[in-house]
Coordinates of C-alpha atoms in Angstrom, one line a residue:
X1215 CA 56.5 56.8 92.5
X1216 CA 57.6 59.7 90.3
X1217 CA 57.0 62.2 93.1
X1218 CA 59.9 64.3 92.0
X1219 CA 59.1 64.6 88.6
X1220 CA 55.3 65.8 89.5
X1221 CA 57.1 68.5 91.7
X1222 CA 58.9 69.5 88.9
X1223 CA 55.9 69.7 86.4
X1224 CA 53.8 71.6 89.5
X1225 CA 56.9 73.8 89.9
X1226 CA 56.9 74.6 86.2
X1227 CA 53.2 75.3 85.7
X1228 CA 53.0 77.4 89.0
X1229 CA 55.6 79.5 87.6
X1230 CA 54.2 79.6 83.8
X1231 CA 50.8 80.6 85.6
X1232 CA 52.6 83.6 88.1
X1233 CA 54.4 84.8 85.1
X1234 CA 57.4 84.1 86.6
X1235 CA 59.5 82.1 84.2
X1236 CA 61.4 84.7 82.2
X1237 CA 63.5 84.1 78.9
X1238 CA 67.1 82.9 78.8
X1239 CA 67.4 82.4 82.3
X1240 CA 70.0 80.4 83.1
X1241 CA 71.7 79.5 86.8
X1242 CA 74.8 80.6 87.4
X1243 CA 77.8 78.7 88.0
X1244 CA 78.1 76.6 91.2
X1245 CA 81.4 78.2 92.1
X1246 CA 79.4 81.7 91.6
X1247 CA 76.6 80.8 94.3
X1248 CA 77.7 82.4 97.6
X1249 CA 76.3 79.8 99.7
X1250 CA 75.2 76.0 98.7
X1251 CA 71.2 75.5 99.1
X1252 CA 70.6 74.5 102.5
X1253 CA 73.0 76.2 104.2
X1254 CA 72.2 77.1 107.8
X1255 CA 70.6 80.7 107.8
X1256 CA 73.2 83.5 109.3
X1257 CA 71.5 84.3 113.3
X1258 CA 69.6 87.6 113.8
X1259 CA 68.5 88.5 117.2
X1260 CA 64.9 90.3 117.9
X1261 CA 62.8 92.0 120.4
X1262 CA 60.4 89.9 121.5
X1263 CA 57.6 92.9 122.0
X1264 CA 59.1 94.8 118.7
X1265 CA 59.6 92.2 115.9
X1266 CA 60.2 95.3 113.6
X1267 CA 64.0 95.3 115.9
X1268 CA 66.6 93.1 114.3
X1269 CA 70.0 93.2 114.6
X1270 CA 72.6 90.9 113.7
X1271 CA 74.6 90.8 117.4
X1272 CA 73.1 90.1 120.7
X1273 CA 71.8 93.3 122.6
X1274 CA 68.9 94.9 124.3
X1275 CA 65.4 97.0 122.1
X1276 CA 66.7 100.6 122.1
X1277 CA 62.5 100.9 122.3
X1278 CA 61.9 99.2 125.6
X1279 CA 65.4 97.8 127.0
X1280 CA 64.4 94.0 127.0
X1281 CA 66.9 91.4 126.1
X1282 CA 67.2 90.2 121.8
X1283 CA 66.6 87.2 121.6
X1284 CA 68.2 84.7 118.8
X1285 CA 65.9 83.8 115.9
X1286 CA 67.6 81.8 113.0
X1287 CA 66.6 84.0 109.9
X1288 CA 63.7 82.7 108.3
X1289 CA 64.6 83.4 104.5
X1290 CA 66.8 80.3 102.8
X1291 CA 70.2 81.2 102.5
X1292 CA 72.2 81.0 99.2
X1293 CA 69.8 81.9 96.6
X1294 CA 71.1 80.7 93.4
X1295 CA 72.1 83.8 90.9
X1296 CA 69.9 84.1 87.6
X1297 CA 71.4 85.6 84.3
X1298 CA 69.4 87.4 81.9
X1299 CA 70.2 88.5 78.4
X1300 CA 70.0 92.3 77.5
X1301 CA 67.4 92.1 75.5
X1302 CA 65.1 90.8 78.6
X1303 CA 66.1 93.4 81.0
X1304 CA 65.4 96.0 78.3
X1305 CA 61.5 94.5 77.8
X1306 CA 60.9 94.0 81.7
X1307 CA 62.0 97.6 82.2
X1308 CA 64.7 96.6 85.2
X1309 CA 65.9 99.5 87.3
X1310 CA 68.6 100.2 89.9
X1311 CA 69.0 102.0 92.5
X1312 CA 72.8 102.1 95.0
X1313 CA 72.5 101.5 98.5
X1314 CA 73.6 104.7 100.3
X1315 CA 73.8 106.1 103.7
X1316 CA 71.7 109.3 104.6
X1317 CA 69.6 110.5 106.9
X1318 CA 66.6 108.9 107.7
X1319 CA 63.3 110.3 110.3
X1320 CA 61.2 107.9 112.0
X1321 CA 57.9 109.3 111.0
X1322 CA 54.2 107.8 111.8
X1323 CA 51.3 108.8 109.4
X1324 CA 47.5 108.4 110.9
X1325 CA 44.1 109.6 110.6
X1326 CA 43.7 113.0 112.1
X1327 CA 40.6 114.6 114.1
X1328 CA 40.1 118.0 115.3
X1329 CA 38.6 118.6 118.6
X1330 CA 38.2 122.0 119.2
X1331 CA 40.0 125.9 118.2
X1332 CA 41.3 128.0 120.8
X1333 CA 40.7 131.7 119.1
X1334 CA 43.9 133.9 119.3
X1335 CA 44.2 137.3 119.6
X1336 CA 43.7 140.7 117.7
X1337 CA 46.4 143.2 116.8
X1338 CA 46.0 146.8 115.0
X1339 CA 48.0 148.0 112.5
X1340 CA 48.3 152.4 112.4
X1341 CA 50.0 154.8 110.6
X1342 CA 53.2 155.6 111.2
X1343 CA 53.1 158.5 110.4
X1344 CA 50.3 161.5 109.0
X1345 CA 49.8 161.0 105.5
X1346 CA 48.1 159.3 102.7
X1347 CA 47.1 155.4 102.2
X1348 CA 48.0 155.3 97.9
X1349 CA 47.3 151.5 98.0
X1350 CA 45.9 148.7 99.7
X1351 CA 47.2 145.1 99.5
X1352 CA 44.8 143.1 101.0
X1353 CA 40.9 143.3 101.8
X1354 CA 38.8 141.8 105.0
X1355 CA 38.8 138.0 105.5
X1356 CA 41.8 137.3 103.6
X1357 CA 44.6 135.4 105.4
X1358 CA 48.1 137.2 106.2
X1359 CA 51.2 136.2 106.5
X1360 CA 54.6 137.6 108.2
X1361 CA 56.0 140.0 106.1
X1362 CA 53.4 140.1 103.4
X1363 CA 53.1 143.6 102.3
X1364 CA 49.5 144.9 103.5
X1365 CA 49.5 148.6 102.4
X1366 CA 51.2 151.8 101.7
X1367 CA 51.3 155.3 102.8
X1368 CA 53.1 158.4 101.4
X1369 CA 54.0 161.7 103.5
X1370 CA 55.5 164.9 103.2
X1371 CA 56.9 163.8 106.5
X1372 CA 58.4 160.8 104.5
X1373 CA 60.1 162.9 102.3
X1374 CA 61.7 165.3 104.1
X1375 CA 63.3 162.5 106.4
X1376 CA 64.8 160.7 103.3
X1377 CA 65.6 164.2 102.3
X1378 CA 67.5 164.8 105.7
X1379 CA 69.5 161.7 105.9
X1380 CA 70.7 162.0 102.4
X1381 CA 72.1 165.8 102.9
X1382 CA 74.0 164.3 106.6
X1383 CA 75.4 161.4 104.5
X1384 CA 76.9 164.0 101.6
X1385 CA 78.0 166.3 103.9
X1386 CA 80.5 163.6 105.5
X1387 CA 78.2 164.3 109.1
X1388 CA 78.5 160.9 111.2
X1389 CA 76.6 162.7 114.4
X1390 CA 74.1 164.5 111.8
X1391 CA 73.9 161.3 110.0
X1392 CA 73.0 159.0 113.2
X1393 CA 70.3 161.3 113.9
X1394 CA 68.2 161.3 111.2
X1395 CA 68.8 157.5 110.9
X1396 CA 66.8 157.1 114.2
X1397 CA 64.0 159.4 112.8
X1398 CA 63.6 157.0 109.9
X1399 CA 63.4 154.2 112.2
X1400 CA 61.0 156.2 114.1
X1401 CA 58.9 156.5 111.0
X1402 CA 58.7 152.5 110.6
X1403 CA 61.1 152.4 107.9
X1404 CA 62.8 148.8 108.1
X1405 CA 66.8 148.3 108.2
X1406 CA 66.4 147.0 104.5
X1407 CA 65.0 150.2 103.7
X1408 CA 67.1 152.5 105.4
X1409 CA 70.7 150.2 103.8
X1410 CA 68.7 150.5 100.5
X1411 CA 68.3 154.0 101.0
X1412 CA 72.1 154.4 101.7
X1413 CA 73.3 152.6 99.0
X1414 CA 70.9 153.8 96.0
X1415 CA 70.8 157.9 97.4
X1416 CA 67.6 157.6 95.8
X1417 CA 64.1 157.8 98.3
X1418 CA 61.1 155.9 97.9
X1419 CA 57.9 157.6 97.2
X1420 CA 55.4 155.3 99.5
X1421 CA 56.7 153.3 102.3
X1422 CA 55.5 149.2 102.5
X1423 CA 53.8 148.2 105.7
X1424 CA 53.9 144.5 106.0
X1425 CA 52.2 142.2 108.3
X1426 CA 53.6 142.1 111.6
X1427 CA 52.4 138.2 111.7
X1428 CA 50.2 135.3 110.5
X1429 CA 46.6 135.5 110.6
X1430 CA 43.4 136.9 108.7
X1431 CA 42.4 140.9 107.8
X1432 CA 39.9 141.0 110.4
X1433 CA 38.8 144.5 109.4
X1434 CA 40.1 147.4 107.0
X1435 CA 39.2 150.9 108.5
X1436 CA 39.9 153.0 105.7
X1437 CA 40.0 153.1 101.7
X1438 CA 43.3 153.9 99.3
X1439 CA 43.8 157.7 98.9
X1440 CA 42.3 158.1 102.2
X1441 CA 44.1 160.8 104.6
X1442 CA 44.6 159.4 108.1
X1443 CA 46.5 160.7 111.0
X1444 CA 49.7 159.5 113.0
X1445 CA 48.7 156.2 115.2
X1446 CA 45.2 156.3 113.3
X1447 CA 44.3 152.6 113.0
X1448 CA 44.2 151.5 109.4
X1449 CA 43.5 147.5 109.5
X1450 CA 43.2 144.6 111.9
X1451 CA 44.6 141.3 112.0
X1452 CA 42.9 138.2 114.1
X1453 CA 46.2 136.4 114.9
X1454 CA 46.6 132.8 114.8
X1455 CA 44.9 130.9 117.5
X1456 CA 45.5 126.9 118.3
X1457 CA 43.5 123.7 117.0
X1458 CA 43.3 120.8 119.1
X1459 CA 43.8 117.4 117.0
X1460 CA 43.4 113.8 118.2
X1461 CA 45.3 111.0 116.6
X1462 CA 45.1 107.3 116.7
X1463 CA 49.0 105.5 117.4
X1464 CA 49.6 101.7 117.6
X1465 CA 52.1 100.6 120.5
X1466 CA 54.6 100.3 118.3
X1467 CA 54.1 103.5 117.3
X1468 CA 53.7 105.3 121.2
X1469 CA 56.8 103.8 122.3
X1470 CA 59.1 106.0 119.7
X1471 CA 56.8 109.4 120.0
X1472 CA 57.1 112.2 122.5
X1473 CA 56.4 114.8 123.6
X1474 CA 57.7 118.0 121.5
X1475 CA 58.3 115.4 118.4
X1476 CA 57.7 117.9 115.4
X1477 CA 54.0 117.2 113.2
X1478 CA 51.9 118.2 110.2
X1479 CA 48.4 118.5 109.5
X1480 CA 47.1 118.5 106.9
X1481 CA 42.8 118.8 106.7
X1482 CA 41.0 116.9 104.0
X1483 CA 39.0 119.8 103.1
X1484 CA 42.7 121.5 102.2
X1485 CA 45.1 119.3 101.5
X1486 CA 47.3 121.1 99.5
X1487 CA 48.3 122.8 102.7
X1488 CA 50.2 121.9 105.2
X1489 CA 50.4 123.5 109.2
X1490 CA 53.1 122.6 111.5
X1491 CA 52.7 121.9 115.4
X1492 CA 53.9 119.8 118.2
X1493 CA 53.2 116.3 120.0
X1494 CA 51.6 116.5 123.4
X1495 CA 52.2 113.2 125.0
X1496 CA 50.7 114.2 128.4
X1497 CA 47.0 112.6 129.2
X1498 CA 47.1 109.5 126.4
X1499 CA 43.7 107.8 126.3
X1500 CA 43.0 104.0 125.6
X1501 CA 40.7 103.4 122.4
X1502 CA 39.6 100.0 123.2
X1503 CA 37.5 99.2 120.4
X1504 CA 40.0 100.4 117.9
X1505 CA 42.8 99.1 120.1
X1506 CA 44.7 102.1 119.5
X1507 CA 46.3 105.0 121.8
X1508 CA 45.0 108.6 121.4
X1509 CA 47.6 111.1 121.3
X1510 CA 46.5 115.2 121.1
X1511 CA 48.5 117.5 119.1
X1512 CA 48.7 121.3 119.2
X1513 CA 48.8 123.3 116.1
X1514 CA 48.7 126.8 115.2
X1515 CA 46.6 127.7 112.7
X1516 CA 44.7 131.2 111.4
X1517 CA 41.3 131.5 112.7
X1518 CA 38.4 131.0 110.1
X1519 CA 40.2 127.7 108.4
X1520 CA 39.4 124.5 110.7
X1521 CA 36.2 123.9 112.5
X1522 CA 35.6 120.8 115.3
X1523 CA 35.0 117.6 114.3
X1524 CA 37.1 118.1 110.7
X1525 CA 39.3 115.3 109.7
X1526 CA 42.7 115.3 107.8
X1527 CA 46.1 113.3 108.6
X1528 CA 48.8 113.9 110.8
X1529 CA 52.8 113.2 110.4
X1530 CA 54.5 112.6 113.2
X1531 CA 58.4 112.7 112.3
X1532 CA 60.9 111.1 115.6
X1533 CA 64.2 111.2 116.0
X1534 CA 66.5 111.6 112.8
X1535 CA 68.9 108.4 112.0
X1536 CA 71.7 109.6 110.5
X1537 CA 74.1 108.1 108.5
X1538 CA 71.4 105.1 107.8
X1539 CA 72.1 102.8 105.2
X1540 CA 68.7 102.8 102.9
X1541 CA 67.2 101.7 99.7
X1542 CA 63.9 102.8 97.6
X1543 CA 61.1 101.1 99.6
X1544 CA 60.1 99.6 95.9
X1545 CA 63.2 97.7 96.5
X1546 CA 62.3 95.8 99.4
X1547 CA 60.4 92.5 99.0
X1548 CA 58.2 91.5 102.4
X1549 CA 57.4 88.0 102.2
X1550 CA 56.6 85.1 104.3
X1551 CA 60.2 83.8 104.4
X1552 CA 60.9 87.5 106.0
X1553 CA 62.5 90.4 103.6
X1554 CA 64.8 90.3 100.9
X1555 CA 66.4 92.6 98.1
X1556 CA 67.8 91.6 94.7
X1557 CA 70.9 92.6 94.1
X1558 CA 72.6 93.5 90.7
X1559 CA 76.0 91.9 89.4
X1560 CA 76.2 93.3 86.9
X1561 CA 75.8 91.7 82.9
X1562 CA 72.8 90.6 83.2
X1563 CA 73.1 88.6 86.6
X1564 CA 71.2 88.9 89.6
X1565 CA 70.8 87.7 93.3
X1566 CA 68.1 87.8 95.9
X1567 CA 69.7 88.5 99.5
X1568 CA 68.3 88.2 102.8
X1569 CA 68.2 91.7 104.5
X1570 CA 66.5 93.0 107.8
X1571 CA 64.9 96.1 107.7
X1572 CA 64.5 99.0 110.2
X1573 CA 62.7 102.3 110.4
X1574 CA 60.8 103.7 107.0
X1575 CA 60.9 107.5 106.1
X1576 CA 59.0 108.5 102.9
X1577 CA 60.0 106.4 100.2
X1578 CA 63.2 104.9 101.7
X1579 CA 63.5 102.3 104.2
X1580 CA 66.3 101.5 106.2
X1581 CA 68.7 98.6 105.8
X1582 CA 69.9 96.6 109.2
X1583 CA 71.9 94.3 107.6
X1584 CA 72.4 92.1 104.4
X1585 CA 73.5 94.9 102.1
X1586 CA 76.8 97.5 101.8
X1587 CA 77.1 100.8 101.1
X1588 CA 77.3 101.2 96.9
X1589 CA 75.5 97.8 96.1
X1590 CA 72.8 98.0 93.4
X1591 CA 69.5 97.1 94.1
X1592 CA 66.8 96.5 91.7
X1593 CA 63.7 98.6 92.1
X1594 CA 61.8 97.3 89.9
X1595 CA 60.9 93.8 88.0
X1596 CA 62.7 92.7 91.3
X1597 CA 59.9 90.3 92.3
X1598 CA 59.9 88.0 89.1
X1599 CA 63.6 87.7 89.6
X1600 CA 63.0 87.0 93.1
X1601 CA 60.5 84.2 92.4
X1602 CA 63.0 82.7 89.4
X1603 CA 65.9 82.1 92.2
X1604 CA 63.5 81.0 94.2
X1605 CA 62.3 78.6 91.5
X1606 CA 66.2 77.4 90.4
X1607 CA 66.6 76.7 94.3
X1608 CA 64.1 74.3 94.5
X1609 CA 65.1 72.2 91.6
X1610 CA 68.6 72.3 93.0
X1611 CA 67.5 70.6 96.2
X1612 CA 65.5 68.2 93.9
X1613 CA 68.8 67.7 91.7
X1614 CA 69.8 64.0 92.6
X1615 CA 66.8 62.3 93.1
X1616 CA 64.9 63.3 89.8
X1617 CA 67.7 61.1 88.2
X1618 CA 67.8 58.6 91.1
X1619 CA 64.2 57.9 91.2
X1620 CA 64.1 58.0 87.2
X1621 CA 66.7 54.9 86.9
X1622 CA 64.1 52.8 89.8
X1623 CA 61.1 53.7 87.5
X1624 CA 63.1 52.6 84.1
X1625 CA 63.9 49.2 86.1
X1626 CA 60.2 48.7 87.1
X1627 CA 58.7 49.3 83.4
X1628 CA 61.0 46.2 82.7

């Protein structure tokens, strides 16, 4: 039987077909492989309930305390190295990245669905002081935010406090001085303004009132150049009131959030925006047709943006791991043999590595084990490199017995 050299020709076409075979590939030397094909697989230990745990010494989950149990890695060991000539890594476009350690946040992202808005309250804005609105910043139904300016109002009685507090500060007064400092405040003049004032010796002609805190211009009582009176209410603002979201978690997923865990919304009719609030962990409900856990989430938001039954998405960000070592999660290849990354030699040679993977956080996931701080991963082109080695290592465990079987075969023909 020429079983061997059917493999081979299988092997070859496979690999022609999967575009796999690159040019000028050639297998490193034998005393370059780390580890001969074969060799037993280095032991990792894992949670029985949370396969995502792996670590490379015995110990208990950090999610639910059980026991590790030992699991011999699942991805051959030894992968032979492959060289390529510059002119191939220049046409498959191969990229790098180094293995560093930074701080990584446990974050979920899910379907969100709002439930309901609790309304928040109302708060009016009046003069400081008797004088004249000159201009007006905003109009009715727009939204505010903190320290956005809102309008302006010019006074005699302005003036003549500026005017004041300048003559006590030239004439050297401190007690003079104090006084007519605490008249400015009185007249809603911010410390910025009254430093400002200080340091220029030059007043301002209007002073800047700016929203006291988020929400929408419920209603505007009066027009620019309009005279009002001290305390005369001038605008409205609906503050922020509170939406109710429900999100969908897997148990995975539960057992790392909590209550107080820091989220975003963000609603599909606006996604460009983004509104912060907190996980409420208290009262989770079972979904058993989805097989899922709801979770509710409170989140502050301006009234006259989100309306029940509106959808979005929710991130949920956990506990911070810092000094994590991570890679670009392009780097990592998930496979059925488990997870690997490709590491660069540097001239042209390459090597795919076993690695166990932890938590993900945006685009970077982190590394358990396999890699070191400064290697260079390739992030790209990494998976026909991948399959190569994977290719070379199964013709070096076919190596004998091609030729073996070869010389039986030459002996039957005669």
């Amino acid at each position: 039987m020429r079983t061997p050299q059917i493999l081979t020709a299988l092997l070859l076409v496979a690999a022609v077909a999967g575009g796999v075979v690159l040019e000028r590939f050639v297998v490193a030397p034998a005393g370059e492989n780390p580890a001969p094909a074969g060799a037993a697989a280095a032991t990792q230990y894992v949670c029985p309930m949370h396969p995502e745990v792996v670590r490379t010494a015995p110990g208990t989950c950090p999610i639910c305390g059980m026991q590790l149990v030992a699991a011999a890695a699942a991805t051959p060991a030894g992968l032979p190295e492959v060289a390529v000539s510059a002119a191939v890594v220049n046409s498959l476009g191969v990229r790098t990245a180094r293995v560093q350690r930074t701080t990584l946040w446990r974050e979920a992202r899910v379907p969100a669905y709002v439930q309901g808005y609790t309304a928040g309250g109302s708060q009016a804005l009046r003069a400081p002081f008797a004088g004249q609105v000159v201009k007006l910043h905003t109009a009715a139904g727009k939204q505010a935010r903190r320290g956005e300016p809102l309008f302006e109002m010019a006074s005699d009685v302005l003036a003549e406090a500026q005017a004041q507090h300048l003559h006590a500060l030239a004439a050297n007064d401190p007690e003079h001085s104090n006084k007519t400092r605490r008249k400015l405040h009185e007249l809603a003049l911010a410390p910025a303004d009254i430093e400002r004032l200080e340091r220029t010796r030059t007043a301002i002609a209007a002073l800047t009132m700016p929203a006291p805190v988020d929400g929408r211009v419920a209603a505007i009582e009066v027009r620019a150049g309009d005279a009002v009176e001290r305390n005369a209410v001038v605008l409205s603002i609906e503050t922020a009131g509170e939406v109710a979201v429900d999100v969908d978690l897997f148990r995975s997923q539960l057992m790392w959030v909590k209550s107080g865990d820091r989220a975003e919304l963000r609603l599909a009719h606006a996604p460009n925006r983004a509104w912060r609030g907190t996980v409420m962990r208290e009262g989770v409900q079972v979904s058993p047709q989805k097989r899922t856990y709801i979770v509710r989430l409170h989140v502050p938001i301006a009234p006259g943006l989100v309306f029940g039954n509106m959808t979005g998405e929710v991130r949920i960000f956990g506990d911070p791991h810092y000094q994590a070592l991570a890679i670009p999660r392009e780097a990592l290849i998930r496979g059925e043999h488990g997870e690997r990354a490709v590491l660069a030699l540097g001239g042209g040679r390459f090597r795919p590595v076993a690695v166990a993977a932890g938590i993900e956080s945006g685009d970077a996931v982190e590394i358990v084990s396999g890699l070191r701080e400064g290697d260079a991963v390739v992030t790209s082109a990494q998976f026909l490199l991948d399959s190569e080695s994977s290719l070379r290592a199964e013709f070096l465990r076919m190596g004998d017995a091609p030729a073996h079987d070869a010389g039986k075969t030459h002996d039957h023909a005669h």
